[in-house]
Amino acid sequence: MKSLSEFALAIQPSSTMAIDAMFKQMKAEGQDVIGFGAGEPDFPTPDHIKEAGIQAIQNNDTRYTPSVGTVELRKAICQRLKADCGLDYDFKEIAVSNGAKTCVYVALRALVNPGDEVILPAPYWVSYIELIRMVGGVPVVIDTTEAEQFKITPEKLSAAITPKTKCMILNNPCNPTGMMYSRKELEAIAKVCVDNDLYVLSDEIYYSLTYDNEQFTSLAALGEDIKARTLLINGVSKSYAMTGWRIGYIAAPANITKVVGNYLGHCTGSPSAISQKAALAALTAPQDQVETMRQAFEERRDYMVRRMNQIEGISCIKPEGAFYVMMNVEKVVGKELFGQVIHSDDDFASLFLKYGKVAVVPGGGFGAPNFIRWSYAASMDNIKAGLDRLEMFLQGKAV
Ligand SMILES: Cc1ncc(COP(=O)(O)O)c(C=O)c1O
């Protein structure tokens, strides 16, 4: 038989899958394991949003919609972007699709020719690097350190640019680091992008989950020059606990959303009509439940960061947004625990699951070796128990 597509065969499975499979197997066996791998809020979708979805079914809003979403939803997105980020978009500059993940893919499709370079700061969300490869692009990774707060500088960005660079991906606040760029830092990055004629995919899906009263700045709000080359990615998954509804969007100049619409028209048809009605309710209703969830995340972050920095051998910096903490395990690597030498973050995560009964995500898949990602989209009780288990594990005591 003829071989499968080279593009398809080159796609790597998610690096988190091995731990996740082990975690699920242990759970199925009835073992008392706690998971901190989740990339989604643990809250249910708020009732008024669920109700809008139910109403959509009962009102027979169950047909195809325009490939880039309904006009009413795109107008509501414009209003929310204006209210929350001070952005002015026309509904024709909005393309809605099946989650921000599809939006990142189709945005890259709209920009990237085979062989074009796409700059990606590390640590990065695992899917970006595969999505770049899936469109024939070449990822150019810029490493950052914990001492740099995992943020790129304009100097590092300039040094990574070549004549083949088409765009960069900026994730702010960032999964997995939780770090957020200040307005000043963004201005410096935006200047390099404008000066070098680069597009920017600005993934701002965690924008409503920021802490310590820090002000979030959207890249496109910095001026017309940068807005003209920004493909803003956002969605309802994280802000409204709607991961399963699959609604995300791109805000970009109309010539780009037109190309995106043509592409989507042939491959997705349209986003779910029912989910679009639910997303409309999420975006237009009072936003107090977003704030309630944000406050709960902030409380959990504070607890997790405080505890981690009290435990001998590991540490973390304080994330400013999203719901992840990057734990530094550099000092544990090379040491022996439970009769085994820990050579890497992968080893740490496997042993911690086996003996500590806690599932966390090794940093290697995010381009962050020697780090472990904890999600605090988990109950406070589980967070407390998970950190107690971490303390025991590092003392060589099994659960
Ligand atoms: C940085 C980032 N972008 C995009 C997504 C995808 O979101 P969606 O559920 O809208 O596809 C995620 C989900 O984990 C994410 O962490």
mmCIF file of C-alpha atoms in Angstrom, residues 15 18 45 62 109 119 131 155 187 193 195 206 212 223 236 263 272 292 314 334 338 344 360 394 398:
data_model
loop_
_atom_site.group_PDB
_atom_site.id
_atom_site.type_symbol
_atom_site.label_atom_id
_atom_site.label_comp_id
_atom_site.label_asym_id
_atom_site.label_seq_id
_atom_site.Cartn_x
_atom_site.Cartn_y
_atom_site.Cartn_z
ATOM 1 C CA SER A 15 4.025 14.730 25.135
ATOM 2 C CA ALA A 18 2.132 9.011 28.465
ATOM 3 C CA THR A 45 -20.244 26.242 32.454
ATOM 4 C CA THR A 62 -29.559 23.951 14.577
ATOM 5 C CA ARG A 109 -2.635 28.556 7.160
ATOM 6 C CA ILE A 119 9.232 32.492 15.712
ATOM 7 C CA LEU A 131 0.651 23.391 14.170
ATOM 8 C CA GLU A 155 17.085 41.898 21.442
ATOM 9 C CA GLU A 187 5.561 47.984 22.986
ATOM 10 C CA CYS A 193 7.620 43.262 14.553
ATOM 11 C CA ASP A 195 10.157 47.397 11.841
ATOM 12 C CA TYR A 206 -6.182 33.673 29.160
ATOM 13 C CA ASP A 212 -2.575 41.054 41.615
ATOM 14 C CA GLY A 223 -1.444 51.255 17.701
ATOM 15 C CA VAL A 236 -14.690 31.401 25.386
ATOM 16 C CA TYR A 263 -10.548 28.121 4.139
ATOM 17 C CA SER A 272 -21.735 24.728 15.923
ATOM 18 C CA THR A 292 -15.808 34.811 40.656
ATOM 19 C CA ILE A 314 12.041 22.807 44.440
ATOM 20 C CA GLY A 334 20.622 13.940 39.234
ATOM 21 C CA PHE A 338 13.033 5.484 45.569
ATOM 22 C CA SER A 344 14.945 14.534 33.740
ATOM 23 C CA VAL A 360 1.769 16.549 36.715
ATOM 24 C CA LEU A 394 10.776 14.588 48.055
ATOM 25 C CA ALA A 398 5.551 6.884 49.198
#
